[in-house]
């Protein structure tokens, strides 16, 4: 636990506390009385209520749409499965501002629905909910599907032989085993939608605002740090309560699972029901995932002669100090380094949390690891600038500050992906290896690692993906001469003109392709070099 504790203390707790204290302390005095004033504001109450219920609705809708896909990817084998899995994950790494813009082109004025049927959904809750499902679809598919693929199907088959119906066998055998993964995916989706920023800002208009949007408005537009500090504390408290309840309820359901090689659980579809389910999932992916991505590509090709793409290689001397195309290399480098940090920190934390002799303090750290997903990215970014500005932690001029901030978001995904599988390993296997004389390191290498290699690679893919698309904190700490792809897209979208908008769509398309290729390579490595693991 030493490495995870130090990492979170230095690069999360310290910056967040520093910026919050700066907000409460002004003119040499503490202003804690602002808490009652802010919370008593009816407008703030409306923001709090909308933030909560839209997150609950988004989470429920995402589970409803994505759980059938998790089954399809886990249990069915069909041509193009690896490529489709990579395509499904692409939306998750796109900057939220790009997701909002893509759905605006679909459901806004002059969008696809408006042109075809005269229907507009922008500035409505439905546009926000659909964009959230698009953004978080992969979280449920990969988190739940990763564990589902390793569950021994013979347990459900035994229940069927004893007279249980197909649904009863699934409800009483498979669903309880999947509960930890479903809860983990639900938690991640809820935290992402609870702190939603770019999607709500673009699609919600002035009528809808989440806590994250309000914190940004108070910080960057009104410059009221005291109000922003109060809202940050409220958001932090709400997330901490959610994580506490999650840790108390879900952990009781986790136990030893019978895990098998995933290659023996996936079969070709059999029967009309499975073929219909596969067709339904493919249709959902086509409408929900592929169509918005196709809009991005179409908008990037609006100008003849690939004009928007050619403009990326030139330095206009205004928006960037370097040609926008340089952001591709920067993003890949930062994402690789951030993935190394996230896998190291998250892997150590997950291993420590699965030990039977772990104390209550160690188990409580499980919930704290999820806090970066629920704390305002704006707060984290400003906190890095304020806290990490003097020796021995003067990192403002160092490139490493960007992957450190990105790793904070990647670590929770590593932990939540690996933890259900690690806790599902039968403790008797470890004990038998230890009795036979194996050292703790060899027990991990011979017993745990073969069972969690698949989860480790999935976790690394998630960490790389979220690092590639992280925007909220990176926008404040990325240097002008080393922008990332999301930062470059946001800067182009903020400037008027068709050329800037077209370049933003072109960079978004490049980000989409880079992500798809990276994830497809990961799928190949996972199956070619480690079996189905």
XYZ file of C-alpha atoms in Angstrom:
533
model
C 0.000 0.000 0.000
C 2.980 2.336 0.354
C 3.171 3.353 -3.308
C -0.596 3.941 -3.793
C -0.881 5.891 -0.520
C 2.055 8.173 -1.321
C 0.894 8.686 -4.910
C -2.629 9.730 -3.910
C -1.452 11.828 -0.982
C 0.992 13.855 -3.084
C -0.809 14.104 -6.425
C -4.451 14.111 -5.362
C -5.117 15.001 -1.729
C -2.482 17.748 -1.516
C -3.551 19.679 -4.678
C -7.285 19.370 -3.936
C -6.926 20.521 -0.325
C -4.689 23.395 -1.429
C -7.202 24.812 -3.927
C -10.162 24.361 -1.564
C -8.359 26.160 1.271
C -7.415 28.931 -1.145
C -11.125 29.378 -1.885
C -12.132 29.599 1.775
C -9.257 31.891 2.773
C -9.215 35.373 1.247
C -8.070 38.809 2.451
C -6.423 37.195 5.470
C -9.722 35.777 6.783
C -11.587 32.477 6.651
C -15.002 32.576 4.971
C -16.733 29.404 6.151
C -20.003 31.337 6.415
C -20.235 31.071 2.623
C -21.309 27.435 2.997
C -24.780 28.329 4.319
C -25.182 31.169 1.801
C -24.313 28.958 -1.180
C -26.377 25.953 -0.104
C -29.357 28.192 0.637
C -29.381 29.550 -2.910
C -32.383 28.071 -4.833
C -30.368 28.001 -8.047
C -27.700 25.866 -6.381
C -30.421 23.551 -5.058
C -31.723 23.102 -8.598
C -28.179 22.282 -9.806
C -27.742 19.691 -7.049
C -31.057 17.994 -7.832
C -30.448 17.884 -11.584
C -26.914 16.541 -11.064
C -28.210 13.665 -8.945
C -31.226 12.520 -10.934
C -29.635 12.786 -14.373
C -26.714 10.665 -13.106
C -29.116 8.017 -11.790
C -31.121 8.049 -15.027
C -27.973 7.871 -17.170
C -26.618 4.944 -15.146
C -29.870 2.981 -15.344
C -30.259 3.594 -19.077
C -26.630 2.623 -19.741
C -27.036 -0.669 -17.854
C -30.267 -1.422 -19.714
C -28.646 -0.894 -23.113
C -25.154 -2.293 -22.432
C -25.731 -5.467 -20.384
C -27.018 -7.443 -23.419
C -23.862 -6.395 -25.269
C -21.725 -7.565 -22.332
C -23.311 -11.015 -22.686
C -22.770 -11.058 -26.448
C -19.079 -10.172 -26.154
C -18.564 -12.628 -23.291
C -20.479 -15.704 -24.476
C -20.833 -15.473 -28.253
C -18.171 -15.871 -30.913
C -18.733 -14.152 -34.257
C -16.594 -12.675 -37.072
C -15.257 -9.185 -36.393
C -15.688 -9.475 -32.627
C -12.289 -7.977 -31.775
C -12.726 -5.051 -34.153
C -16.221 -4.384 -32.837
C -14.968 -4.440 -29.244
C -12.413 -1.763 -30.166
C -15.061 0.344 -31.930
C -17.344 0.173 -28.884
C -14.541 1.538 -26.669
C -13.669 4.485 -28.926
C -16.424 6.842 -27.645
C -15.118 6.563 -24.111
C -11.800 8.229 -24.981
C -13.267 11.081 -26.978
C -13.223 14.433 -25.155
C -16.640 15.260 -23.752
C -16.710 18.459 -25.789
C -16.382 16.363 -28.944
C -19.141 13.988 -27.795
C -21.399 16.978 -27.154
C -20.598 18.465 -30.553
C -21.231 15.149 -32.342
C -24.651 14.763 -30.730
C -25.418 18.401 -31.434
C -24.841 17.607 -35.106
C -27.257 14.693 -34.755
C -30.080 16.178 -32.695
C -29.592 19.960 -32.887
C -30.619 22.597 -35.388
C -29.600 21.473 -38.852
C -28.663 18.044 -37.504
C -29.495 14.657 -38.959
C -32.825 14.257 -37.143
C -33.814 17.827 -37.968
C -33.083 17.332 -41.671
C -34.865 13.983 -41.940
C -37.893 14.338 -39.670
C -37.813 17.887 -38.317
C -37.054 16.600 -34.788
C -34.732 18.480 -32.413
C -33.585 17.173 -29.025
C -30.884 19.699 -28.147
C -31.368 21.623 -24.891
C -33.408 18.640 -23.636
C -32.640 16.001 -21.040
C -32.938 13.233 -23.643
C -29.986 14.568 -25.606
C -27.872 14.554 -22.434
C -28.940 11.030 -21.461
C -28.275 9.603 -24.928
C -24.840 11.225 -25.037
C -24.041 9.765 -21.616
C -25.053 6.284 -22.775
C -22.880 6.727 -25.880
C -19.957 7.821 -23.712
C -20.225 5.107 -21.019
C -21.429 2.129 -23.081
C -17.939 0.603 -23.119
C -17.576 0.817 -19.331
C -20.351 -1.734 -18.789
C -19.462 -3.876 -21.808
C -15.809 -4.291 -20.889
C -16.066 -4.351 -17.091
C -18.991 -6.769 -16.843
C -18.105 -8.673 -19.998
C -14.527 -9.209 -18.818
C -15.691 -11.126 -15.736
C -18.658 -12.775 -17.480
C -16.324 -14.349 -20.049
C -14.392 -16.093 -17.258
C -17.361 -17.461 -15.298
C -17.698 -21.211 -15.620
C -20.878 -21.788 -17.700
C -21.190 -25.315 -16.307
C -22.583 -23.913 -13.047
C -25.557 -22.430 -14.903
C -25.895 -25.593 -16.979
C -26.067 -27.642 -13.777
C -28.933 -25.474 -12.532
C -30.754 -26.036 -15.837
C -30.329 -29.812 -15.491
C -31.851 -29.607 -12.005
C -35.018 -28.112 -13.492
C -34.428 -24.352 -13.378
C -35.583 -22.288 -16.335
C -33.017 -20.363 -18.368
C -33.961 -17.087 -16.695
C -34.071 -18.614 -13.195
C -30.644 -20.186 -13.657
C -29.224 -16.877 -14.829
C -30.874 -14.954 -11.972
C -29.814 -17.320 -9.184
C -26.388 -18.454 -10.428
C -24.833 -16.028 -12.908
C -26.245 -12.719 -11.705
C -24.947 -13.049 -8.104
C -21.492 -13.870 -9.482
C -21.653 -10.834 -11.776
C -22.910 -8.513 -9.026
C -19.457 -7.116 -8.085
C -18.623 -6.290 -11.713
C -22.086 -4.811 -12.356
C -21.774 -2.698 -9.224
C -18.282 -1.570 -10.208
C -19.444 -0.581 -13.700
C -22.513 1.198 -12.296
C -20.333 3.112 -9.879
C -17.975 4.273 -12.617
C -20.835 5.309 -14.907
C -22.553 7.174 -12.076
C -19.390 9.044 -11.118
C -18.697 10.064 -14.710
C -22.242 11.304 -15.261
C -22.414 12.911 -11.807
C -19.390 15.045 -12.754
C -20.422 15.515 -16.398
C -19.135 18.747 -17.898
C -18.694 19.034 -21.664
C -21.816 17.073 -22.632
C -24.110 19.096 -20.356
C -22.520 22.403 -21.267
C -23.013 21.876 -25.004
C -26.297 19.950 -25.106
C -27.996 21.311 -21.983
C -27.809 24.985 -22.852
C -28.606 27.498 -20.112
C -31.463 25.388 -18.735
C -29.355 22.528 -17.337
C -26.209 22.629 -15.238
C -24.352 19.997 -13.210
C -22.082 20.678 -10.247
C -19.049 20.370 -12.526
C -20.421 22.960 -14.948
C -21.261 25.302 -12.084
C -17.796 24.900 -10.527
C -16.222 25.770 -13.868
C -18.512 28.779 -14.287
C -17.750 30.089 -10.791
C -14.006 29.524 -11.248
C -13.252 30.491 -14.843
C -16.036 32.974 -15.675
C -17.139 34.665 -12.436
C -13.821 34.155 -10.551
C -15.701 33.381 -7.321
C -13.319 30.841 -5.742
C -15.226 30.743 -2.449
C -18.448 29.558 -4.114
C -16.478 27.103 -6.244
C -14.796 25.770 -3.079
C -18.156 25.177 -1.396
C -19.486 23.320 -4.444
C -16.293 21.261 -4.619
C -16.682 20.226 -0.981
C -20.346 19.323 -1.598
C -19.422 17.219 -4.609
C -16.590 15.597 -2.666
C -18.899 14.745 0.251
C -21.562 13.287 -2.043
C -19.039 11.102 -3.858
C -17.468 9.957 -0.572
C -20.907 8.912 0.731
C -21.658 6.988 -2.458
C -18.313 5.187 -2.285
C -18.835 4.341 1.378
C -22.241 2.783 0.676
C -20.776 0.923 -2.315
C -17.919 -0.484 -0.236
C -20.280 -1.615 2.547
C -22.819 -3.319 0.299
C -20.841 -4.759 -2.600
C -17.931 -6.235 -0.686
C -20.303 -8.580 1.154
C -21.299 -10.132 -2.170
C -17.745 -10.790 -3.364
C -16.399 -14.261 -2.866
C -14.549 -17.051 -4.559
C -15.682 -17.623 -8.129
C -14.938 -20.507 -10.425
C -12.956 -18.804 -13.183
C -12.052 -20.575 -16.394
C -10.220 -19.844 -19.611
C -12.457 -17.439 -21.534
C -11.761 -19.263 -24.802
C -14.001 -22.157 -23.716
C -16.989 -19.970 -22.798
C -17.504 -18.161 -26.131
C -19.427 -20.151 -28.757
C -21.128 -19.455 -32.025
C -24.746 -18.280 -31.605
C -27.212 -21.136 -31.314
C -30.940 -20.841 -31.722
C -33.145 -17.986 -32.859
C -32.908 -16.222 -29.496
C -29.124 -15.820 -29.541
C -29.100 -14.785 -33.193
C -31.804 -12.193 -32.480
C -29.858 -10.896 -29.469
C -26.691 -10.592 -31.562
C -28.606 -8.739 -34.290
C -30.139 -6.399 -31.711
C -26.753 -5.585 -30.182
C -25.216 -4.945 -33.611
C -28.103 -2.631 -34.499
C -27.715 -0.763 -31.191
C -23.990 -0.313 -31.748
C -24.637 0.922 -35.289
C -27.162 3.565 -34.187
C -25.742 4.549 -30.815
C -21.986 4.329 -31.456
C -21.181 4.221 -35.159
C -23.625 6.920 -36.305
C -22.222 9.722 -34.076
C -18.677 8.708 -35.029
C -19.673 8.793 -38.696
C -20.898 12.371 -38.202
C -17.424 13.343 -36.971
C -15.801 11.834 -40.049
C -18.326 13.465 -42.382
C -17.813 16.902 -40.828
C -14.026 16.547 -41.105
C -14.380 15.839 -44.850
C -16.804 18.676 -45.657
C -14.107 20.758 -47.335
C -12.678 19.512 -50.659
C -9.140 18.252 -50.985
C -8.790 17.286 -47.311
C -8.427 20.977 -46.535
C -9.030 20.591 -42.797
C -6.439 17.831 -42.485
C -3.830 19.759 -44.460
C -4.381 22.775 -42.228
C -3.340 20.703 -39.209
C 0.256 20.653 -40.435
C 0.558 24.446 -40.462
C 1.243 26.790 -37.563
C -1.198 29.686 -37.702
C 0.601 31.562 -34.922
C -2.644 32.086 -33.028
C -4.305 29.062 -31.479
C -1.097 27.039 -31.076
C 2.640 27.658 -30.844
C 3.186 24.486 -32.897
C 1.233 22.808 -35.713
C -1.859 21.053 -34.297
C -0.659 17.735 -35.741
C 2.020 17.646 -33.015
C -0.712 16.957 -30.475
C -0.912 13.347 -31.720
C 2.606 12.451 -30.612
C 2.179 14.328 -27.337
C -1.034 12.468 -26.507
C 0.436 9.045 -27.270
C 3.524 9.698 -25.145
C 1.533 11.054 -22.224
C -0.970 8.188 -22.417
C 1.733 5.492 -22.387
C 3.473 7.017 -19.360
C 0.148 7.546 -17.576
C -0.782 3.895 -18.237
C 2.466 2.711 -16.644
C 1.758 4.831 -13.554
C -1.878 3.698 -13.390
C -1.133 -0.027 -13.771
C 1.678 0.121 -11.196
C -0.295 2.068 -8.590
C -3.651 0.412 -9.277
C -2.193 -3.095 -9.506
C -0.415 -2.767 -6.163
C -3.535 -1.358 -4.535
C -5.748 -4.138 -5.924
C -3.303 -6.812 -4.752
C -3.179 -5.310 -1.250
C -6.963 -5.013 -1.026
C -7.420 -8.732 -1.725
C -5.268 -9.938 1.160
C -7.277 -11.671 3.866
C -5.155 -10.077 6.604
C -5.753 -6.544 5.286
C -6.846 -4.239 8.079
C -9.884 -2.005 8.153
C -7.762 1.010 7.151
C -6.535 -0.773 4.032
C -10.074 -1.831 3.094
C -11.270 1.752 3.552
C -8.674 2.865 1.020
C -10.696 0.935 -1.583
C -13.317 3.691 -1.599
C -10.753 6.494 -1.569
C -9.213 5.155 -4.783
C -12.408 6.089 -6.632
C -12.467 9.720 -5.498
C -10.557 11.086 -8.547
C -13.549 10.092 -10.690
C -15.906 12.108 -8.512
C -13.869 15.205 -7.713
C -14.027 18.105 -10.133
C -11.308 17.862 -12.775
C -11.266 21.664 -12.772
C -10.355 21.551 -9.081
C -7.594 19.009 -9.685
C -6.132 21.032 -12.561
C -6.075 24.296 -10.628
C -4.754 22.422 -7.601
C -1.779 21.134 -9.608
C -0.914 24.688 -10.628
C -1.167 26.035 -7.076
C 0.326 23.163 -5.067
C 3.060 21.814 -7.336
C 4.800 25.155 -7.822
C 7.818 25.025 -5.504
C 10.729 22.655 -4.796
C 10.892 19.739 -4.338
C 7.569 19.457 -6.196
C 7.895 22.259 -8.728
C 6.485 20.376 -11.722
C 4.748 23.173 -13.600
C 7.479 23.339 -16.252
C 7.902 19.564 -16.486
C 6.084 17.415 -19.046
C 5.591 14.675 -16.432
C 2.848 16.706 -14.734
C 0.395 15.811 -17.519
C 0.652 11.988 -17.307
C 0.569 12.237 -13.509
C -2.799 14.003 -13.694
C -4.051 11.540 -16.304
C -2.965 8.551 -14.188
C -5.225 9.751 -11.366
C -8.213 8.978 -13.583
C -6.741 5.695 -14.835
C -5.984 4.144 -11.429
C -9.657 3.648 -10.424
C -10.297 1.761 -13.652
C -7.334 -0.527 -13.006
C -8.502 -1.235 -9.459
C -12.181 -1.756 -10.308
C -11.324 -4.035 -13.262
C -8.808 -6.219 -11.396
C -10.437 -6.361 -7.965
C -13.453 -8.617 -8.751
C -11.179 -11.145 -10.488
C -8.514 -11.076 -7.755
C -11.146 -11.533 -5.061
C -12.615 -14.378 -7.078
C -9.374 -16.398 -6.897
C -9.832 -19.290 -4.472
C -7.679 -18.572 -1.409
C -7.009 -22.291 -1.029
C -4.915 -22.219 -4.212
C -2.626 -19.601 -2.650
C -2.447 -21.544 0.601
C -1.588 -24.785 -1.205
C 1.235 -23.081 -3.089
C 2.580 -21.573 0.138
C 2.470 -24.976 1.894
C 4.500 -26.439 -0.974
C 7.210 -23.877 -0.259
C 6.440 -21.094 -2.757
C 7.453 -17.589 -1.738
C 4.781 -14.825 -1.735
C 6.180 -13.506 -5.028
C 6.044 -16.960 -6.628
C 2.496 -17.494 -5.325
C 1.469 -14.272 -7.070
C 3.320 -15.235 -10.252
C 2.089 -18.837 -10.439
C -1.444 -18.548 -9.023
C -2.824 -15.012 -9.285
C -1.148 -13.711 -12.435
C -2.413 -16.416 -14.850
C -5.979 -15.708 -13.724
C -5.760 -11.908 -13.826
C -3.722 -11.418 -17.010
C -6.888 -10.792 -18.991
C -8.154 -8.305 -16.401
C -4.712 -6.653 -16.289
C -4.672 -6.105 -20.043
C -8.259 -4.829 -20.002
C -7.277 -2.474 -17.169
C -4.235 -1.245 -19.113
C -6.429 -0.629 -22.145
C -8.889 1.358 -20.060
C -6.095 3.386 -18.450
C -4.586 4.167 -21.853
C -7.990 5.115 -23.249
C -8.988 7.466 -20.441
C -5.522 9.048 -20.441
C -5.750 9.653 -24.167
C -9.067 11.469 -23.796
C -8.611 13.232 -20.417
C -9.451 16.908 -20.748
C -10.687 18.531 -17.522
C -7.386 18.696 -15.654
C -5.054 18.561 -18.660
C -6.438 21.775 -20.143
C -4.958 23.734 -17.223
C -1.513 22.113 -17.072
C -0.628 21.214 -20.687
C 1.967 23.633 -22.048
C 1.027 25.689 -25.136
C 3.892 24.164 -27.096
C 2.877 20.588 -26.109
C -0.928 20.345 -26.367
C -2.789 17.051 -26.191
C -5.446 16.051 -28.693
C -8.428 16.889 -26.418
C -6.919 20.265 -25.517
C -6.247 21.026 -29.175
C -9.831 20.099 -30.099
C -11.277 22.312 -27.359
C -9.136 25.281 -28.384
C -10.184 24.938 -32.015
C -13.865 24.637 -31.076
C -13.615 27.794 -28.965
C -12.557 29.886 -31.964
C -15.070 31.015 -34.616
C -14.788 30.071 -38.250
C -15.371 27.036 -40.422
C -11.655 26.272 -40.690
C -11.220 25.998 -36.913
C -14.363 23.863 -36.584
C -13.241 21.613 -39.444
C -9.796 21.176 -37.909
C -11.418 20.241 -34.608
C -13.452 17.565 -36.367
C -10.337 16.363 -38.193
C -8.367 16.065 -34.944
C -11.321 14.288 -33.334
C -11.372 11.816 -36.222
C -7.634 11.218 -35.831
C -8.110 10.656 -32.096
C -10.883 8.196 -32.876
C -8.701 6.269 -35.344
C -5.673 6.233 -33.014
C -7.817 4.883 -30.220
C -9.451 2.231 -32.408
C -6.074 1.014 -33.720
C -4.558 0.957 -30.218
C -7.468 -1.007 -28.795
C -7.452 -3.410 -31.745
C -3.735 -4.066 -31.157
C -4.513 -4.713 -27.498
C -7.177 -7.237 -28.485
C -4.691 -8.998 -30.783
C -1.995 -9.134 -28.094
C -4.459 -10.411 -25.537
C -5.594 -13.338 -27.668
C -2.425 -14.129 -29.643
C 0.131 -14.157 -26.830
C -1.864 -15.129 -23.783
C -4.596 -17.366 -25.155
C -8.010 -15.853 -24.517
C -6.487 -14.195 -21.456
